[in-house]
mmCIF file of C-alpha atoms in Angstrom:
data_model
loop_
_atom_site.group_PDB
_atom_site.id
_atom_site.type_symbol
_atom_site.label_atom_id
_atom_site.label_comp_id
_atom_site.label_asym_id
_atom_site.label_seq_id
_atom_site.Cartn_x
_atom_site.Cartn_y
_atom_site.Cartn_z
ATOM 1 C CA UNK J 1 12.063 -16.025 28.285
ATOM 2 C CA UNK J 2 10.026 -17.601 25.636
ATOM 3 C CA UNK J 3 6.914 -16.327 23.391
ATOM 4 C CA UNK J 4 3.915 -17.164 24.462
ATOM 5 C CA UNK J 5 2.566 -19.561 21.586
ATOM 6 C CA UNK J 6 -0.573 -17.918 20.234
ATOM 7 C CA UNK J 7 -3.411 -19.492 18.425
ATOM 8 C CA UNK J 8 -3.803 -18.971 14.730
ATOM 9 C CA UNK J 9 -7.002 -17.190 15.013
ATOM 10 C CA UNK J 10 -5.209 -15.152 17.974
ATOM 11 C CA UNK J 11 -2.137 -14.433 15.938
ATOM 12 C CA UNK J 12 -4.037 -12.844 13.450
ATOM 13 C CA UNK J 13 -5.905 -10.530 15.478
ATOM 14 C CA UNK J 14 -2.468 -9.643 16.707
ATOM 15 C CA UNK J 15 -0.650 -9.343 13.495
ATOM 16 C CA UNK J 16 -4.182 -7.031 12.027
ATOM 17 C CA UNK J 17 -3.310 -4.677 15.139
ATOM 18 C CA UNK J 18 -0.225 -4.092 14.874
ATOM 19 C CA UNK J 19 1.171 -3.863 10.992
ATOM 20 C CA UNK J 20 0.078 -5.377 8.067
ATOM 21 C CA UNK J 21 -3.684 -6.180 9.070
ATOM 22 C CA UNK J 22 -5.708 -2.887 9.567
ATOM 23 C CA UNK J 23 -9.542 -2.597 9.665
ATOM 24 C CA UNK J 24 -11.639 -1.942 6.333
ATOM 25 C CA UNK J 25 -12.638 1.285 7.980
ATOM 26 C CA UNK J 26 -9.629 3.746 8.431
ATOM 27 C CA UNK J 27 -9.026 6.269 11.533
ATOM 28 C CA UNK J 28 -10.104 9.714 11.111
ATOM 29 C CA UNK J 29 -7.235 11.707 9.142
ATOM 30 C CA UNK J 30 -4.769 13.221 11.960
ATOM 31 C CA UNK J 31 -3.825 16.220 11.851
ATOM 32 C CA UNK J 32 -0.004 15.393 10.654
ATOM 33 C CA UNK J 33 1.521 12.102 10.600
ATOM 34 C CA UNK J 34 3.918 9.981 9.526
ATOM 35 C CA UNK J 35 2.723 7.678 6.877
ATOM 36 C CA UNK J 36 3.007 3.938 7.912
ATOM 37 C CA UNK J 37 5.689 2.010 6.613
ATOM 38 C CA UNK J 38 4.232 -1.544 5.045
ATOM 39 C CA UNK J 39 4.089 -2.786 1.833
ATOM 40 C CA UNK J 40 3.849 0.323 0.147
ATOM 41 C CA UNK J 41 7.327 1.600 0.780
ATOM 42 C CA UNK J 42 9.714 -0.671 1.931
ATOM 43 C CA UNK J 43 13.684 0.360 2.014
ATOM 44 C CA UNK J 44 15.178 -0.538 -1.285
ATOM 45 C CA UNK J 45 18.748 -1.246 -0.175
ATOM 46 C CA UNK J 46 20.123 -4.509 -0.154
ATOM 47 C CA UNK J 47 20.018 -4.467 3.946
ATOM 48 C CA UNK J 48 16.535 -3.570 3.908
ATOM 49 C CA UNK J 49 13.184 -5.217 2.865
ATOM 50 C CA UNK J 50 11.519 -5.404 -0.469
ATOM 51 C CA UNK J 51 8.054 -6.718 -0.921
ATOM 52 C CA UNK J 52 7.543 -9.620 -3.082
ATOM 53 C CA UNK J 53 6.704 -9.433 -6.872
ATOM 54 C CA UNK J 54 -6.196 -11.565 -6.060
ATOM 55 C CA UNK J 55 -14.045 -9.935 -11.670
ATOM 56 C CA UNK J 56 -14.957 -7.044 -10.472
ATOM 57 C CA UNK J 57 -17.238 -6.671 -7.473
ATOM 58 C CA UNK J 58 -20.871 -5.953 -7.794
ATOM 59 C CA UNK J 59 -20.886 -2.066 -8.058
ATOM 60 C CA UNK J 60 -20.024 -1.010 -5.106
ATOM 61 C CA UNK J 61 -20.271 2.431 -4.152
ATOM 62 C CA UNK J 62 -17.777 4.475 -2.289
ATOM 63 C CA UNK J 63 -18.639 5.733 1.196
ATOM 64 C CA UNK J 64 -20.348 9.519 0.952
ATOM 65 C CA UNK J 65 -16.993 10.574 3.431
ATOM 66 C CA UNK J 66 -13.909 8.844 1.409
ATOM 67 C CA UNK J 67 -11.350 10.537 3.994
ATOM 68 C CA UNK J 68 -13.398 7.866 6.601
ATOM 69 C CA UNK J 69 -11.286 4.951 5.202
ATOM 70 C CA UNK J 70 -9.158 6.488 2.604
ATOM 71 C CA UNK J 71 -7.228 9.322 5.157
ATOM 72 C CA UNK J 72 -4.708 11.509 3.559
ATOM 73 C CA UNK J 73 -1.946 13.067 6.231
ATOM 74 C CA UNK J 74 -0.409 16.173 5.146
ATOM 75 C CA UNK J 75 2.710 15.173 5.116
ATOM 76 C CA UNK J 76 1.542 12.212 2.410
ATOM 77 C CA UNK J 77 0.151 14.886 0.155
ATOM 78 C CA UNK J 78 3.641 16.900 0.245
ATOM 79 C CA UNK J 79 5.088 13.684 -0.800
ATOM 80 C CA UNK J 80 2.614 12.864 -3.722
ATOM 81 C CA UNK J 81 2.972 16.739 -5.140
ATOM 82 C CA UNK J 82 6.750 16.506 -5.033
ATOM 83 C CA UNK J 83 7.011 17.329 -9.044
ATOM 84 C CA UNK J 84 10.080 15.359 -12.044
ATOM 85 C CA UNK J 85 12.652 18.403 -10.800
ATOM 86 C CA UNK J 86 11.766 17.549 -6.890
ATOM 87 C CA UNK J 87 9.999 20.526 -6.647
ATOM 88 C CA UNK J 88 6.422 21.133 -4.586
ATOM 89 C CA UNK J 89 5.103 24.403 -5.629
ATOM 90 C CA UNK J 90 3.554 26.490 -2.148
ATOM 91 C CA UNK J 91 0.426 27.378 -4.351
ATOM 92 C CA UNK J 92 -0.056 24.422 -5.509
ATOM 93 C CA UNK J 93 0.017 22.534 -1.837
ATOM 94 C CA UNK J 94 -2.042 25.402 -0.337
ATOM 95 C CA UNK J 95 -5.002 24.749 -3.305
ATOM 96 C CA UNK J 96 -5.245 20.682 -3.135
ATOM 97 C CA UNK J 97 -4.863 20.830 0.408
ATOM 98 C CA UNK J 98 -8.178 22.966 0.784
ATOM 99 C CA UNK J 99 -9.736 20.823 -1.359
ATOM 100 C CA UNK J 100 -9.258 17.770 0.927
ATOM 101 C CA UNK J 101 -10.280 20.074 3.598
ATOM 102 C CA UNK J 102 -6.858 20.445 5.063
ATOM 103 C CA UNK J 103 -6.396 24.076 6.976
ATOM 104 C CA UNK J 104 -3.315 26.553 5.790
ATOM 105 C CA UNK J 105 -2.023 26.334 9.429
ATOM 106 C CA UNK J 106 -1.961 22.176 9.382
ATOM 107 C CA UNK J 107 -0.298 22.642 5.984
ATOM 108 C CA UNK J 108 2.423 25.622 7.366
ATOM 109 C CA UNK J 109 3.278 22.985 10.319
ATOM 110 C CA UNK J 110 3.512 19.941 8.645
ATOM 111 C CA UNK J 111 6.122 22.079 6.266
ATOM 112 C CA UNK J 112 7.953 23.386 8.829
ATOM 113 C CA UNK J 113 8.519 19.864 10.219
ATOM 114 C CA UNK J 114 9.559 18.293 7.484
ATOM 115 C CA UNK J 115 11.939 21.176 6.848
ATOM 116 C CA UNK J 116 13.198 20.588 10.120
ATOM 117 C CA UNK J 117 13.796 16.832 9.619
ATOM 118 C CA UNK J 118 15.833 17.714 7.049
ATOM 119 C CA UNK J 119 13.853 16.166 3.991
ATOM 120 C CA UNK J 120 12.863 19.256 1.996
ATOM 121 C CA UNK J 121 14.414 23.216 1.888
ATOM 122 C CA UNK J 122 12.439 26.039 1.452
ATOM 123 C CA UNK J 123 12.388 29.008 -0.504
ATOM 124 C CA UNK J 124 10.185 32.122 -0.620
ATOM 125 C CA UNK J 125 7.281 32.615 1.536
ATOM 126 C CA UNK J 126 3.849 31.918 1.677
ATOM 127 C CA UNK J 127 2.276 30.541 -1.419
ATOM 128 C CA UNK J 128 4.582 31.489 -3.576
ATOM 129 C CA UNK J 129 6.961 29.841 -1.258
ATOM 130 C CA UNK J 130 9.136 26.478 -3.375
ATOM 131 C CA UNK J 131 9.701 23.542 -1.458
ATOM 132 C CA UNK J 132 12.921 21.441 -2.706
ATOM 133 C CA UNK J 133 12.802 17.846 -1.850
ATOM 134 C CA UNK J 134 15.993 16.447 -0.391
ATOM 135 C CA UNK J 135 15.156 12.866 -1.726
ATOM 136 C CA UNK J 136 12.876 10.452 -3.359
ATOM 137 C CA UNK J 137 9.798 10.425 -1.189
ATOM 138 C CA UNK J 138 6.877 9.450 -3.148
ATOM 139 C CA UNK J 139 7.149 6.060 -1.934
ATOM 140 C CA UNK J 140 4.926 7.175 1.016
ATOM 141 C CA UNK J 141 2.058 7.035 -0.857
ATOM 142 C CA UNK J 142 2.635 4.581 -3.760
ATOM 143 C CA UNK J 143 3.543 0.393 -3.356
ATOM 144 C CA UNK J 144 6.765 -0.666 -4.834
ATOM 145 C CA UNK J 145 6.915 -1.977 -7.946
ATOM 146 C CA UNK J 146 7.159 -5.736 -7.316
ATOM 147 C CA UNK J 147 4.331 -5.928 -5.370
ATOM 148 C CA UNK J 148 2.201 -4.293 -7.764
ATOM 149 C CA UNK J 149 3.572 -5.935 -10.698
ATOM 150 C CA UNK J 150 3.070 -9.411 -9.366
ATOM 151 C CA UNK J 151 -0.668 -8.431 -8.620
ATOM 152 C CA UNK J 152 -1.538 -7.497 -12.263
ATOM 153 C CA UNK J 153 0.210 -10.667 -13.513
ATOM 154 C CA UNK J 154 -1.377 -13.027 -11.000
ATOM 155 C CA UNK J 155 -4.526 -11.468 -12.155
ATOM 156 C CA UNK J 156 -3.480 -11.729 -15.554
ATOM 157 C CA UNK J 157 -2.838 -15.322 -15.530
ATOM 158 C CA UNK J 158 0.973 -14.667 -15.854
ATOM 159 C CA UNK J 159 2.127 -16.041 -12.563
ATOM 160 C CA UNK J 160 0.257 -19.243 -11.594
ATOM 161 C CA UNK J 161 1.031 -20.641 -8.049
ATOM 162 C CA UNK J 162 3.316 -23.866 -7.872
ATOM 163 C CA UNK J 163 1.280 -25.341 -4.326
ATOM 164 C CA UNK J 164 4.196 -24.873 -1.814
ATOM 165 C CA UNK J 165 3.994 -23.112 1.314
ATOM 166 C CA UNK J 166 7.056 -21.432 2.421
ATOM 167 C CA UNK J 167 7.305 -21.899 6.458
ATOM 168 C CA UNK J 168 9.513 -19.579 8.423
ATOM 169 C CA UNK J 169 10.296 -20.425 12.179
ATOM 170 C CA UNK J 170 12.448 -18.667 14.887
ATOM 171 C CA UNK J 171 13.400 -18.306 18.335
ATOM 172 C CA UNK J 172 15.243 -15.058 18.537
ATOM 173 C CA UNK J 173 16.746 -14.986 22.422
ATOM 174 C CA UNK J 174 14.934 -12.385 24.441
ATOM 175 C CA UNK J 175 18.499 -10.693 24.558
ATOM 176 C CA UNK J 176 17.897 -9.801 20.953
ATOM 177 C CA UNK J 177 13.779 -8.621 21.059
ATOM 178 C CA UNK J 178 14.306 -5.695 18.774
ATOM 179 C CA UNK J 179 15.470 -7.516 16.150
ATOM 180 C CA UNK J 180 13.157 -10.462 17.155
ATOM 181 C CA UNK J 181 10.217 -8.090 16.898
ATOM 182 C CA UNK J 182 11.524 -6.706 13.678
ATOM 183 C CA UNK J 183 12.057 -10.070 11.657
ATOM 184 C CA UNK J 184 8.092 -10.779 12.718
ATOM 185 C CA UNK J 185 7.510 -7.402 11.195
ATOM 186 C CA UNK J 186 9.096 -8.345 8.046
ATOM 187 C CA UNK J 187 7.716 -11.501 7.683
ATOM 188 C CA UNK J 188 3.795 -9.622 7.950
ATOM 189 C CA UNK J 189 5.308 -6.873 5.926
ATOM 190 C CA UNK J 190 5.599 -9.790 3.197
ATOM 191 C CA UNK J 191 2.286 -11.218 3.743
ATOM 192 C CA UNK J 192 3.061 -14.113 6.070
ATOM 193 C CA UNK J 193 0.907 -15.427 8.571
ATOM 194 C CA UNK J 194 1.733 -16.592 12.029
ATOM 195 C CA UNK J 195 0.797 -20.238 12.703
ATOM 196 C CA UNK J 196 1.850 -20.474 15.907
ATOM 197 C CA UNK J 197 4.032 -18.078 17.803
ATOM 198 C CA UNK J 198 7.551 -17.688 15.937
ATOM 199 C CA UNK J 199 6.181 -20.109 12.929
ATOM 200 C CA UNK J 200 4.941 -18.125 9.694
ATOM 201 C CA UNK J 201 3.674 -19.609 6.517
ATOM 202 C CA UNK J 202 3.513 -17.884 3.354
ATOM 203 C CA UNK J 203 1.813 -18.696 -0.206
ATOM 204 C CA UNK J 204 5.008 -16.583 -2.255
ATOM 205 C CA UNK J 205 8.153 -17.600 -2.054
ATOM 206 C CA UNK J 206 9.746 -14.820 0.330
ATOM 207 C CA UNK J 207 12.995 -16.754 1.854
ATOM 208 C CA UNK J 208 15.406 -14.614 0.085
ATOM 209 C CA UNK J 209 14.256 -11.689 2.207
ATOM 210 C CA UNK J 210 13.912 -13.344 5.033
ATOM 211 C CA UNK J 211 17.042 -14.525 4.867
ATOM 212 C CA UNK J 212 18.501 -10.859 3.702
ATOM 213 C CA UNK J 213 16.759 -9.361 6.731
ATOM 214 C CA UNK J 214 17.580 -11.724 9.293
ATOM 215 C CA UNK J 215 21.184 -11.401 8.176
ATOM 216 C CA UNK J 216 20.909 -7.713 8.475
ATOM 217 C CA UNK J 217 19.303 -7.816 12.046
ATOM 218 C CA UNK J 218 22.543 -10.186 12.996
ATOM 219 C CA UNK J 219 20.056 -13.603 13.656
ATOM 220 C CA UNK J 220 20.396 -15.715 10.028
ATOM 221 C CA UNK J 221 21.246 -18.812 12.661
ATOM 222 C CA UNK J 222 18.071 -18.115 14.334
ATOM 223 C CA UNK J 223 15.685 -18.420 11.620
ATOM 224 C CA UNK J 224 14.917 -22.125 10.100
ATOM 225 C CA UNK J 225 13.258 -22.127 6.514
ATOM 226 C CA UNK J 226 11.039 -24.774 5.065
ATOM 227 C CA UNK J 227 9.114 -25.479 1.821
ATOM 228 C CA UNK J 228 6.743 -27.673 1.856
ATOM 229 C CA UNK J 229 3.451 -28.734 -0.250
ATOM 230 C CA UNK J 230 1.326 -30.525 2.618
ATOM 231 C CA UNK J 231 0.219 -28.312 4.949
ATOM 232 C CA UNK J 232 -2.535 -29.006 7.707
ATOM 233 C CA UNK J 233 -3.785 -27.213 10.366
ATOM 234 C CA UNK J 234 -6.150 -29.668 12.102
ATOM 235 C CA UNK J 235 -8.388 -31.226 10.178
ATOM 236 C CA UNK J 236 -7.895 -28.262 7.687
ATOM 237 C CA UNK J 237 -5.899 -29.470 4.848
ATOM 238 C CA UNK J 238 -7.285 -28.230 1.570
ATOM 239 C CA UNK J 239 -5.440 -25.092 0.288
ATOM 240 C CA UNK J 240 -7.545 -22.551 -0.098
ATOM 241 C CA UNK J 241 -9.585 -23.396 3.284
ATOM 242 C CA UNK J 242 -6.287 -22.877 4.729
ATOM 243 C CA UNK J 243 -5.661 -19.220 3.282
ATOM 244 C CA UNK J 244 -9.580 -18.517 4.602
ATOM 245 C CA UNK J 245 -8.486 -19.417 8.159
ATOM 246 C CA UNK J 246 -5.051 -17.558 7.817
ATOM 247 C CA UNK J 247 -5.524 -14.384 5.921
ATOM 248 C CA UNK J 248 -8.261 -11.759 6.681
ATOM 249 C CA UNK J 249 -9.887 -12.277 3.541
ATOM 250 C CA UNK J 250 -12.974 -10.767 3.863
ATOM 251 C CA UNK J 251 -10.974 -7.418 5.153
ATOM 252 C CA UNK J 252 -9.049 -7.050 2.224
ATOM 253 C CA UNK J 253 -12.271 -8.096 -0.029
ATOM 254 C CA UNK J 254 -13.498 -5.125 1.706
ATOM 255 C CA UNK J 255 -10.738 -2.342 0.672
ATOM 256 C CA UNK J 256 -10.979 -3.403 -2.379
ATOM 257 C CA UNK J 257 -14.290 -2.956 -2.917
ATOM 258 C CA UNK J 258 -13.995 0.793 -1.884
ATOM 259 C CA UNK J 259 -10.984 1.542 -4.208
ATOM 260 C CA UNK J 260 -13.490 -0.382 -6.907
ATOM 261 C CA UNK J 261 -15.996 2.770 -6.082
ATOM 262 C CA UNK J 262 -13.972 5.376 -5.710
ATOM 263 C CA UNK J 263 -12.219 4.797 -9.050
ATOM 264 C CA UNK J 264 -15.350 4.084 -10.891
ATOM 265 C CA UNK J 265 -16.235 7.621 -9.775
ATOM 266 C CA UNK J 266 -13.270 9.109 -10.659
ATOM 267 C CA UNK J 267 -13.772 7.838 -14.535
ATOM 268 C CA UNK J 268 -17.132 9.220 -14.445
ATOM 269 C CA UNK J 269 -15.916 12.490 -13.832
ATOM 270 C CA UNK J 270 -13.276 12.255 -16.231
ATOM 271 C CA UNK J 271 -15.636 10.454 -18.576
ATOM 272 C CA UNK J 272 -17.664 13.883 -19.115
ATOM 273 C CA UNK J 273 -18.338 14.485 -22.659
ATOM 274 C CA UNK J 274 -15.533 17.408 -23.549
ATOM 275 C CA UNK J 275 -17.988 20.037 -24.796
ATOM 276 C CA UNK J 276 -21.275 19.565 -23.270
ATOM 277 C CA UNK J 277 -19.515 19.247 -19.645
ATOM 278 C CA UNK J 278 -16.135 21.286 -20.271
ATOM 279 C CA UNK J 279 -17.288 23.345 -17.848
ATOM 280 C CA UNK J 280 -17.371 20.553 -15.213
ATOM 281 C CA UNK J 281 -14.181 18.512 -16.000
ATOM 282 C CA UNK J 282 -11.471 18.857 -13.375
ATOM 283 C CA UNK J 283 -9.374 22.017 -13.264
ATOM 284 C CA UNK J 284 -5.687 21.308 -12.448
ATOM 285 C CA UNK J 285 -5.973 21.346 -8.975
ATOM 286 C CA UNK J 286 -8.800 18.934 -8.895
ATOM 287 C CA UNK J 287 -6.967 17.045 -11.236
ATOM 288 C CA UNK J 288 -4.059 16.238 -8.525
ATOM 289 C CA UNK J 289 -6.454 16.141 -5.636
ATOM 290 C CA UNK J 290 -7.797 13.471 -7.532
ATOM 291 C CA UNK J 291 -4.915 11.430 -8.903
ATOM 292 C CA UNK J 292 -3.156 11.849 -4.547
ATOM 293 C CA UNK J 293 -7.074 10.235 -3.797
ATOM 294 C CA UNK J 294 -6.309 7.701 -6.065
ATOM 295 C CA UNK J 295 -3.088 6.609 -5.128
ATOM 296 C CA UNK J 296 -4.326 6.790 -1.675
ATOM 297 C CA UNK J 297 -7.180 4.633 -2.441
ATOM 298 C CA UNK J 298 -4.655 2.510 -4.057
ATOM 299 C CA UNK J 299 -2.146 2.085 -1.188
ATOM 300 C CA UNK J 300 -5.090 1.185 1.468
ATOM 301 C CA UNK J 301 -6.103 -1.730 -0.861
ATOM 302 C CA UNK J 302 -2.944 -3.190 -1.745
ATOM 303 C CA UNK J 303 -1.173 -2.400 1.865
ATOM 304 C CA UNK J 304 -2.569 -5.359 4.097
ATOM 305 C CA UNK J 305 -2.574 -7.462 0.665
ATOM 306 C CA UNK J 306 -0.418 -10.934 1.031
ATOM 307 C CA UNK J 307 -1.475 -11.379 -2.885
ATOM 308 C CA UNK J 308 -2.205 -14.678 -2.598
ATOM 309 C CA UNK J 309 -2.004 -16.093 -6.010
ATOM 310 C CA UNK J 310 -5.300 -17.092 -7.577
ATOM 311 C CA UNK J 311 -6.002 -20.624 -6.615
ATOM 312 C CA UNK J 312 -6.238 -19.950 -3.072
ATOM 313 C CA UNK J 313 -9.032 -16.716 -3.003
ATOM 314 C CA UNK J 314 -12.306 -16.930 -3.468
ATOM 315 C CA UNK J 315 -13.812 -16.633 -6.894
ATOM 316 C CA UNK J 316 -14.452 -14.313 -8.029
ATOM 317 C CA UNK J 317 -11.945 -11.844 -5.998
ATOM 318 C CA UNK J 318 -12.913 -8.134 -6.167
ATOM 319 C CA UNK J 319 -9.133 -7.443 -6.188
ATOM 320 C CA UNK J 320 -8.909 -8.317 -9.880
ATOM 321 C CA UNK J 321 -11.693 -5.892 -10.566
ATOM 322 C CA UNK J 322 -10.553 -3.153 -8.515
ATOM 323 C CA UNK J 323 -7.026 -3.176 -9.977
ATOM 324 C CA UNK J 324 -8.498 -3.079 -13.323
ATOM 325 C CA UNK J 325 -10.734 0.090 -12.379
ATOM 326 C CA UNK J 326 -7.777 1.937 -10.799
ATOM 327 C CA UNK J 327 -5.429 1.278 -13.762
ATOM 328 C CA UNK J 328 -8.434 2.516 -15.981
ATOM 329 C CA UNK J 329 -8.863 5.677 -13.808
ATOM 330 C CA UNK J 330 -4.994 6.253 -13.422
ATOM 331 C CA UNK J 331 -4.382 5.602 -17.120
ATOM 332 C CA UNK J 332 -7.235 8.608 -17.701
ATOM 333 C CA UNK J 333 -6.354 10.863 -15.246
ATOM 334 C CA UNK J 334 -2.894 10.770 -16.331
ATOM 335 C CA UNK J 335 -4.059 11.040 -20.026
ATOM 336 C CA UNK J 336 -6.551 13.889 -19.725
ATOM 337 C CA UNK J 337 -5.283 17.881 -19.869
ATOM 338 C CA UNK J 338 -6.347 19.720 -18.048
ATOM 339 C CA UNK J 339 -8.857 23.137 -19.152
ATOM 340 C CA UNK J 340 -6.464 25.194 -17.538
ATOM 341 C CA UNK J 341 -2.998 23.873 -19.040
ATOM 342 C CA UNK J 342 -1.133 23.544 -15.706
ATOM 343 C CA UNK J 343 2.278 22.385 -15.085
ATOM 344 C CA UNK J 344 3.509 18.888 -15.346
ATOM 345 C CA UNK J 345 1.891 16.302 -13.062
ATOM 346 C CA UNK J 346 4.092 15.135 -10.053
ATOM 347 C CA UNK J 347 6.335 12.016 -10.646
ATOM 348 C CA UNK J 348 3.727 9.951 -8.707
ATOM 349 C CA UNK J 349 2.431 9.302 -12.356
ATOM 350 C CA UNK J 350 5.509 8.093 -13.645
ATOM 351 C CA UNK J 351 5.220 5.445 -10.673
ATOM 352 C CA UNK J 352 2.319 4.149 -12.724
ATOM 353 C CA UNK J 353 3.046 4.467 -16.003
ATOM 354 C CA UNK J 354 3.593 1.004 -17.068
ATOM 355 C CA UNK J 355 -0.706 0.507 -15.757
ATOM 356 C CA UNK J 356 -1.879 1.458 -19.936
ATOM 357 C CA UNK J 357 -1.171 -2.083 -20.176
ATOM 358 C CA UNK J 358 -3.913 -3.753 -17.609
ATOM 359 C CA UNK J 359 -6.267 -0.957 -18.359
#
């Protein structure tokens, strides 16, 4: 049975519902969830796939309710508190939790779950319970580093684009749909956008994995790759018009904008003068209820993000801005101490640490 071909403006709404393009405006926060798997944490193995290695806007202000767009699960915020000795202290989880307005019960059930799964142990009880994680999972929360790194040097200059599209097409028998529906997954997970259906273009050059996952999925002879630097789509031939018609541009304008606001307002809370407002700079907890917003923020900007390099966005892009406010905020917030002298911070920080740099 063949795919039903699928106009481009179709395609789009299709690929927005159902992975890499989400609204501006986020669902409520659920109760516990699994956090989605996109750009910001894609498998690292060989077999799996790794995302590819856009000022500011006019002051925008954050929404007065930030967990209406920027949700947080529970199990995300386990993740981001997991400390350098994979540790999450009870106390710790119970405190930032209530101050994101998460209950004790959601937080007992969302531990007992992942217990369960098998991805932390747990020792003691209560809040002076330990949790041990059983691997790495701060990727939940946080993009890999390619895809961030390529975002601060496109918007740096450092990687200009060389004008070829990279056009992926395949007819995966119906025999085969899982892994049919899972190489279209990858190629959105990448930033590609569907042309027609089974034909993807893409401004980065992504056919190495494609290729990888394709082989992995057991279809490489099913997939045909093609670089080319004349593209047209109608009468619709000039570059960046093209990225307008194929990318949700104004949607990912839009996220951007609100991680713009919501950092700015985290610097002016850090920016409080030390003795006049001591008083009012962030305790510990606040301090990591901050930096998991942050991140957060972070991840819901650069998740549906194709990074497109410069020469095909609008100028000027509020994702150049934005960036530059978060790794301002995160280089702060990682650089202030806390009043009370708390622990170390999780090793979410060190996930950033290299952001000094853009700052």
């Amino acid at each position: 049975m063949k795919r039903r071909v699928t106009p481009p403006e179709a395609a789009r709404t299709d690929a927005a519902g159902r992975s890499a393009r989400p609204e501006p405006a986020g669902p409520a926060a659920p109760t516990e969830a699994v956090p989605p798997a996109g750009p910001t944490a894609p498998p690292a193995s060989t077999e799996g796939v790794v995302s590819p290695e856009a000022v500011a806007p006019t002051e925008p202000a954050a929404p007065a309710d930030d967990s209406a767009w920027n949700p947080i699960p529970t199990r995300t915020l386990v993740h981001a508190l997991v400390r350098t000795d994979g540790t999450v202290d009870a106390g710790e989880l119970y405190t930032v939790a209530g101050l994101l307005s998460m209950t004790d019960q959601q937080v007992r059930l969302c531990v007992k779950r992942l217990v369960s799964e098998g991805r932390f142990t747990h020792e003691g009880r209560g809040r002076k319970a330990l949790l041990r994680a059983v691997a790495d999972p701060t990727g939940a929360i946080a993009p890999d580093a390619a895809h961030v790194g390529l975002a601060y040097r496109q918007d740096h200059g450092l990687a200009p684009w060389d004008g070829r599209w990279h056009l992926f097409a395949f007819a995966v028998p119906e025999s085969a749909r899982a892994a049919r529906d899972a190489l279209r997954d990858t190629l959105l997970h990448l930033g590609a956008a569907p042309l027609h259906g089974g034909l993807y273009a893409a401004a980065q050059p992504i056919a190495p994995l494609v290729e990888a996952q394709a082989w992995h999925l057991g279809v490489p002879g099913h997939v045909t790759y093609l670089t080319s630097t004349d593209l047209r789509i109608g009468d619709v031939a000039e570059p960046r018009e093209l990225a307008a018609a194929l990318w949700p541009l104004d949607e990912i304008a839009a996220r951007h904008d609100r991680l713009a606001g919501f950092a700015r307002g985290c610097l002016d809370r850090l920016r409080a003068p030390d003795d006049a407002a001591r008083a009012g700079s962030p305790t510990t907890p606040e301090r990591l209820t901050l930096a998991v917003q942050l991140a957060a923020a972070f991840t819901y900007a650069m998740e549906p993000d194709p990074l497109l390099p410069p020469e095909l966005l609008p100028a000027p892009w509020p994702g150049v801005g934005a960036r530059r406010l978060f790794a301002t905020a995160w280089t702060a917030l990682a650089n202030s101490p806390a009043p009370d002298a708390g622990p170390p911070l999780p090793r979410l920080f060190a996930l950033y640490e290299d952001l000094a740099a853009y700052a």
